[in-house]
Every structure is written in structure tokens, then in C-alpha cells.
DNA sequence: CCTATTTGACCACA
DNA sequence: TGTGGTCAAATAGG
């Protein structure tokens, strides 16, 4: 956790320094663009710091409790095959990503994941893939996800997320902050790889965009499966986290690839910002169907989320953002 | 070379 | 002891 602490400290310190810098540029003679850039950078720093704190807090708060997630078989199979097994806590609720066609493989959610395992799951027809953020060691990003093809509908992928992304893809192309003896040579190679990566993501998103109309993200409220488990205090946290994961994905799904719209290539930390302002609304949307006992599945279309993702105060007109 | 994936081994936990 | 999660060596691929 030393890395996390130092990064947190660094982000907060940077935020303070930038604020001081901004103060100097408050003069009307100073160009407004500079203020805008500084403001954006400050927000970026603080959001990153907050994002890290959220993750730590989440780890502490949810660890002792039993996960509200059922076994993977709980959804695919009827309840008689369900085992009340404590899965690894801290996972977000399940999201079901449907491609609408027989589109091969799990959908690209905009992040770089590295597969580290695959396991056949008892009672499931399809194996579960285990992924972690590519930047786990380079940037200490602790985001994880599990992907499993649904038994009911093989075109649907059930995706579960754990942790939030603290990585910053924008910083990849910039020289790495970590001390490295082979920095210069690694940098060239890295930026080259980054280009390939971006190209790959671009292609995926283009495909995704063409699928947008048929794309569905569903969640299931597992309180129906765990009626005896009620965590009124934590449920808000969980909803928030779930929404965060959901937002991150939708963010990726709707990301345009054109160069003129930089906003959508923004880091997840900004999703967090928007999330905080609109969380109650989103939570309401998502938790509303929990009272519906016979249909716990929620369909969320892109447009409803897209509206919420837009922050009217966001500086759309600033091309320097994240550069 | 380097990075990503595959896959059997290993481990923790119930 | 069985299961799900993770590790790490082997392998693939650019």
C-alpha cells in the first residue's frame, strides 16, 4: 500500500500546487485558456485521489461481509443447483453484456485487460475468464474483472468488476514517472505498443458502435436470491460501485473514435465526477426494479445513461484536456 | 526481443 | 476435500 499512499500524496500535492498556480492566473490579464487547463488538471488530480480512496474504503468496508453475489450457477441454473458459497467479496454486481449478435468474444469495455486465468465453473457450460488491468504493476491499478458466457444465452457475457481503475491511459504515452534504467528505449517501444493498443481499441469501438442499437447491459438484483441478507447502509455503496462500473462500460461503448471529440477519451476519474452529481438519479434507476419480484432484470439503454453522463459544466471546448 | 495468452499446478477457504 | 481464484511456465504472436 506504500505505492498507493505515495501516489495519493502526490496527486493531492499536485492538486494543491496547481491550485496555487491557478490563483496566480486569476488576473483578468491572464489568458482564460490557462485557467481552464489548470482547473482541469486540478480536477483530474483530485478525482484520481478520490478514486483511490474509494477503492481502499471499499476494500475495508466490504471485506467482512458476505458478498451479495451468488454463485455463478445461481443465474444460469435454477435455484436447486445454487450453493451459498462465499465468493471473493468486493466484486461489483453482475453485468450482462449482450452483443445482440453472435459477435465473437467478450466486448471491449475500453480498458486494457490482461487475462491471468481461466477456470471451468461447476454447473456452467462456459469457463470463466479472469482479467486484471494491464497497468496493475506499472501504475498499480487494482481493477479486476471476470467474464463468463451465459448459459442461458451464449451471446450474453456476464461481466463482474472489482475495484476502480486508477490507471491513466493518457499518461502511458508520456514518459513514465517510475524510475527506470531502460527508460529511453522502453519509451519508444511502449509508445509503439500504445499505438497498436489504441488502434485495436478503435477497431473494437467501431464494431461496438455499429452494434449500439442492439447492445444491452443488464443487471440482476440478487437480493431476490439472498432475501435474508440486507445491508441497508452498504447497499448505497454497492449501488454506487455498480453504477460506476456500469458507467465505465457505457463510457467505453459510446466513445466516439473521431479525433475532434476528446471528451469521450477521458479517463474513468471523470466518470466518477459525473457519477457523484448524478448518482442518486442513477441509483434510483437501477434500484427501482428491485421491488419487482418476478423480473429482476433491468434493461438500460444507452440514451438514458448518455444523458446523465453529460456534465453541463464540463469544458467540452478544451482540446488540451488530458494532454 | 517483448508482451499477451494458455493452462496445469497450487492455494485458501468453506 | 472440492471449488474458485491465482500463479507461473510454456507458448503464441507482433
XYZ file of C-alpha atoms (C1' of nucleotides) in Angstrom:
351
model
C 0.000 0.000 0.000
C 3.059 2.231 0.011
C 2.707 2.855 -3.649
C -0.906 3.814 -3.195
C -0.113 6.188 -0.381
C 2.656 7.918 -2.223
C 0.541 8.239 -5.331
C -2.290 9.627 -3.293
C 0.031 12.090 -1.657
C 1.463 13.042 -4.989
C -1.936 13.660 -6.506
C -3.067 15.766 -3.576
C 0.141 17.740 -3.529
C -0.125 18.283 -7.225
C -3.663 19.488 -6.759
C -2.505 21.991 -4.203
C 0.348 23.222 -6.330
C -1.920 23.597 -9.315
C -4.426 25.491 -7.217
C -1.709 27.892 -6.173
C -0.741 28.258 -9.784
C -4.334 28.911 -10.680
C -4.514 31.625 -8.074
C -1.649 33.394 -9.799
C -3.519 33.196 -13.062
C -6.718 34.616 -11.682
C -5.756 38.004 -13.010
C -8.001 39.098 -15.868
C -4.881 39.710 -17.896
C -4.055 36.038 -17.788
C -5.444 34.018 -20.684
C -8.630 32.129 -19.785
C -7.309 29.033 -21.520
C -4.549 28.718 -18.953
C -7.058 28.883 -16.133
C -9.162 26.284 -17.827
C -6.239 23.944 -18.267
C -5.183 24.397 -14.660
C -8.688 23.839 -13.437
C -8.980 20.664 -15.418
C -5.685 19.391 -14.122
C -6.694 20.128 -10.558
C -9.911 18.243 -11.008
C -8.047 15.383 -12.567
C -5.661 15.137 -9.640
C -8.351 15.261 -7.013
C -10.567 12.829 -8.808
C -7.724 10.413 -9.096
C -7.027 10.757 -5.401
C -10.680 10.299 -4.553
C -10.889 7.318 -6.782
C -8.047 5.694 -4.908
C -9.660 6.450 -1.590
C -12.928 4.960 -2.729
C -11.157 1.779 -3.611
C -9.431 1.480 -0.252
C -12.591 2.302 1.597
C -14.455 -0.259 -0.366
C -11.878 -2.900 0.428
C -12.182 -2.255 4.129
C -15.912 -1.897 4.315
C -16.980 -4.824 2.279
C -14.419 -7.353 3.254
C -16.093 -8.827 6.320
C -19.482 -9.208 4.810
C -20.837 -11.924 2.651
C -20.961 -10.962 -0.942
C -24.352 -10.264 -2.396
C -23.234 -12.153 -5.415
C -24.478 -15.607 -5.827
C -22.519 -18.420 -7.258
C -22.187 -18.186 -10.995
C -24.610 -21.002 -11.298
C -27.267 -19.050 -9.485
C -28.247 -17.165 -12.556
C -27.673 -19.690 -15.225
C -29.239 -22.551 -13.388
C -32.296 -22.901 -11.291
C -32.026 -22.426 -7.585
C -31.589 -26.087 -6.777
C -28.091 -26.034 -8.165
C -27.302 -22.903 -6.261
C -24.802 -23.122 -3.475
C -24.500 -20.422 -0.912
C -20.793 -20.130 -1.225
C -18.926 -17.078 -0.254
C -17.256 -15.814 -3.356
C -14.473 -13.322 -3.304
C -16.027 -10.217 -1.828
C -15.647 -6.862 -3.393
C -16.992 -7.791 -6.766
C -19.463 -5.499 -8.329
C -22.795 -6.897 -9.263
C -23.012 -8.869 -12.406
C -23.482 -7.100 -15.650
C -24.732 -8.915 -18.629
C -23.330 -7.636 -21.841
C -25.263 -8.720 -24.846
C -23.830 -8.143 -28.256
C -27.125 -8.677 -29.964
C -25.466 -10.960 -32.463
C -23.099 -13.845 -32.279
C -20.244 -11.390 -32.042
C -17.249 -13.392 -31.016
C -15.635 -12.933 -27.654
C -16.220 -10.568 -24.773
C -16.791 -6.976 -25.693
C -14.094 -4.406 -25.314
C -15.031 -2.076 -22.495
C -12.365 0.456 -23.275
C -9.808 -0.650 -20.747
C -6.740 -2.753 -21.236
C -7.223 -6.068 -19.522
C -4.756 -8.839 -19.178
C -6.042 -12.325 -18.811
C -4.437 -14.201 -15.960
C -6.569 -17.261 -15.702
C -9.479 -19.275 -16.879
C -11.500 -21.754 -14.940
C -14.258 -24.201 -15.647
C -17.056 -23.447 -13.278
C -19.141 -26.176 -11.827
C -22.650 -26.076 -13.243
C -21.743 -23.719 -16.023
C -21.259 -24.647 -19.611
C -18.674 -21.999 -20.266
C -15.426 -21.266 -18.485
C -14.868 -18.073 -16.571
C -12.075 -15.787 -17.639
C -10.107 -13.805 -15.103
C -8.709 -10.460 -16.096
C -6.818 -7.700 -14.392
C -5.863 -4.273 -15.561
C -2.800 -4.269 -17.796
C -1.419 -1.411 -15.706
C -1.615 -3.317 -12.467
C 2.108 -3.264 -11.927
C 3.102 -0.255 -13.974
C 0.556 2.039 -12.351
C -0.770 -0.018 -9.507
C -4.252 -0.144 -10.948
C -6.215 -2.728 -8.997
C -9.174 -3.154 -11.281
C -10.205 -6.720 -11.987
C -12.925 -8.332 -13.966
C -14.418 -11.729 -14.579
C -16.068 -12.630 -17.821
C -18.260 -15.611 -18.358
C -20.525 -16.534 -21.193
C -24.066 -17.021 -20.069
C -25.533 -20.481 -20.128
C -28.991 -19.204 -20.856
C -27.957 -17.087 -23.755
C -24.466 -17.709 -25.120
C -24.468 -14.345 -26.827
C -24.543 -12.717 -23.415
C -21.414 -12.233 -21.390
C -21.695 -11.850 -17.676
C -19.066 -9.420 -16.540
C -18.183 -8.625 -12.972
C -15.896 -5.858 -11.949
C -13.836 -5.379 -8.829
C -12.150 -2.156 -7.958
C -11.934 1.022 -9.908
C -9.350 1.998 -12.418
C -6.682 4.247 -11.009
C -4.629 3.919 -14.140
C -4.375 6.756 -16.527
C -4.073 5.692 -20.096
C -3.189 9.217 -21.144
C -0.020 9.048 -19.081
C 1.118 5.980 -20.946
C 2.213 7.854 -23.980
C 4.015 10.347 -21.812
C 7.306 9.368 -20.243
C 6.786 7.053 -17.329
C 7.068 8.549 -13.904
C 8.626 5.477 -12.428
C 12.380 5.307 -12.313
C 13.722 3.006 -14.933
C 17.190 2.340 -16.189
C 15.978 1.489 -19.644
C 13.517 4.306 -19.791
C 14.541 5.772 -23.117
C 14.440 2.540 -25.032
C 11.389 1.315 -23.219
C 9.580 4.506 -24.029
C 9.850 4.038 -27.743
C 8.692 0.533 -27.535
C 5.941 1.459 -25.168
C 4.526 4.233 -27.304
C 4.646 1.891 -30.219
C 2.686 -0.663 -28.265
C 0.303 2.028 -27.151
C -0.393 2.908 -30.739
C -1.198 -0.673 -31.532
C -3.372 -0.846 -28.475
C -5.267 2.266 -29.380
C -5.760 1.018 -32.882
C -7.133 -2.208 -31.516
C -9.488 -0.385 -29.203
C -10.522 1.894 -32.003
C -11.487 -1.028 -34.154
C -13.363 -2.643 -31.325
C -15.263 0.516 -30.644
C -16.179 0.936 -34.251
C -17.655 -2.506 -34.202
C -19.328 -1.706 -30.938
C -20.848 1.445 -32.273
C -22.387 -0.445 -35.110
C -23.863 -2.758 -32.533
C -25.022 0.028 -30.332
C -28.673 -0.343 -31.133
C -28.677 -3.989 -30.222
C -26.433 -3.617 -27.232
C -27.945 -4.284 -23.880
C -26.453 -4.188 -20.450
C -28.474 -5.916 -17.866
C -28.115 -6.292 -14.178
C -29.842 -8.621 -11.878
C -30.727 -7.744 -8.386
C -29.562 -10.630 -6.346
C -31.461 -9.646 -3.254
C -34.089 -11.977 -4.547
C -31.606 -14.765 -4.237
C -30.330 -13.562 -0.910
C -33.517 -12.347 0.750
C -32.062 -12.831 4.185
C -29.098 -10.605 3.544
C -29.898 -6.997 3.911
C -27.282 -4.304 4.138
C -29.166 -1.046 4.177
C -26.082 1.022 4.852
C -23.852 -0.677 2.387
C -26.394 -1.045 -0.332
C -25.856 2.537 -1.302
C -22.168 1.937 -1.590
C -22.737 -1.108 -3.668
C -25.130 0.629 -5.926
C -22.655 3.389 -6.361
C -19.925 0.996 -7.231
C -22.075 -0.913 -9.533
C -23.140 2.214 -11.287
C -19.542 3.227 -11.539
C -18.693 0.022 -13.300
C -21.683 0.384 -15.483
C -20.805 3.932 -16.324
C -17.299 2.994 -17.167
C -18.557 0.477 -19.605
C -21.090 2.682 -21.182
C -18.429 5.289 -21.399
C -16.412 2.952 -23.485
C -19.356 1.805 -25.514
C -20.309 5.271 -26.551
C -16.791 6.519 -27.035
C -16.510 8.037 -30.421
C -13.244 7.448 -32.176
C -13.099 10.704 -34.009
C -10.277 12.969 -33.038
C -12.399 16.070 -32.593
C -14.257 14.760 -29.584
C -11.724 14.365 -26.867
C -14.236 14.227 -24.124
C -15.024 10.586 -24.574
C -11.455 9.501 -24.362
C -11.355 10.895 -20.889
C -10.129 8.800 -18.001
C -12.519 6.984 -15.694
C -11.904 9.513 -12.956
C -14.150 11.915 -14.717
C -16.859 9.395 -14.790
C -16.578 9.369 -11.078
C -17.099 13.080 -11.021
C -20.198 12.893 -13.090
C -21.306 9.956 -11.079
C -21.250 11.874 -7.864
C -23.540 14.526 -9.182
C -25.967 12.128 -10.709
C -25.548 9.120 -8.500
C -28.869 9.425 -6.748
C -30.667 9.513 -10.051
C -28.787 6.546 -11.365
C -29.203 4.580 -8.199
C -32.870 5.232 -8.441
C -32.974 3.985 -11.987
C -31.096 0.872 -11.184
C -32.605 0.007 -7.859
C -36.146 0.774 -8.906
C -36.849 -2.661 -10.333
C -35.737 -4.340 -7.138
C -39.307 -4.178 -5.957
C -40.401 -6.110 -8.987
C -40.129 -9.634 -7.797
C -40.856 -11.561 -10.952
C -38.488 -9.667 -13.190
C -35.256 -8.606 -11.589
C -33.621 -7.892 -14.904
C -33.138 -4.290 -15.810
C -32.626 -3.118 -19.307
C -30.749 0.101 -19.590
C -30.434 1.706 -22.923
C -27.540 3.852 -23.949
C -29.519 7.027 -24.344
C -30.709 7.166 -20.761
C -27.200 6.886 -19.477
C -25.736 9.100 -22.082
C -27.860 11.951 -20.863
C -26.590 11.510 -17.359
C -23.005 11.292 -18.391
C -23.013 14.789 -19.756
C -21.945 17.334 -17.265
C -23.120 20.726 -18.472
C -20.213 22.414 -16.757
C -17.675 20.197 -18.410
C -15.217 22.001 -20.624
C -16.013 20.402 -23.928
C -14.277 23.127 -25.797
C -10.898 22.490 -24.302
C -8.790 20.445 -26.673
C -5.850 20.405 -24.330
C -7.619 18.323 -21.783
C -5.591 15.293 -20.896
C -2.587 16.260 -22.875
C 13.109 -9.327 -28.072
C 8.784 -8.096 -25.631
C 4.082 -8.675 -24.191
C -0.191 -11.420 -24.087
C -2.490 -15.805 -23.609
C -2.967 -20.533 -22.283
C -3.228 -23.911 -18.964
C -1.974 -27.112 -15.312
C -0.449 -26.504 -10.588
C -1.104 -24.579 -6.443
C -3.547 -22.358 -2.586
C -7.230 -20.688 0.544
C -11.464 -21.374 2.142
C -15.854 -23.420 3.365
C -11.898 -32.453 0.157
C -13.979 -29.861 -3.663
C -14.230 -25.460 -5.614
C -12.986 -20.965 -7.243
C -9.181 -17.808 -7.670
C -4.369 -17.016 -8.733
C 0.311 -18.150 -10.171
C 3.691 -19.014 -13.378
C 5.926 -21.785 -17.007
C 5.174 -22.667 -21.668
C 3.629 -20.943 -25.747
C 1.999 -17.662 -29.295
C 2.480 -13.762 -31.909
C 3.896 -8.991 -33.136
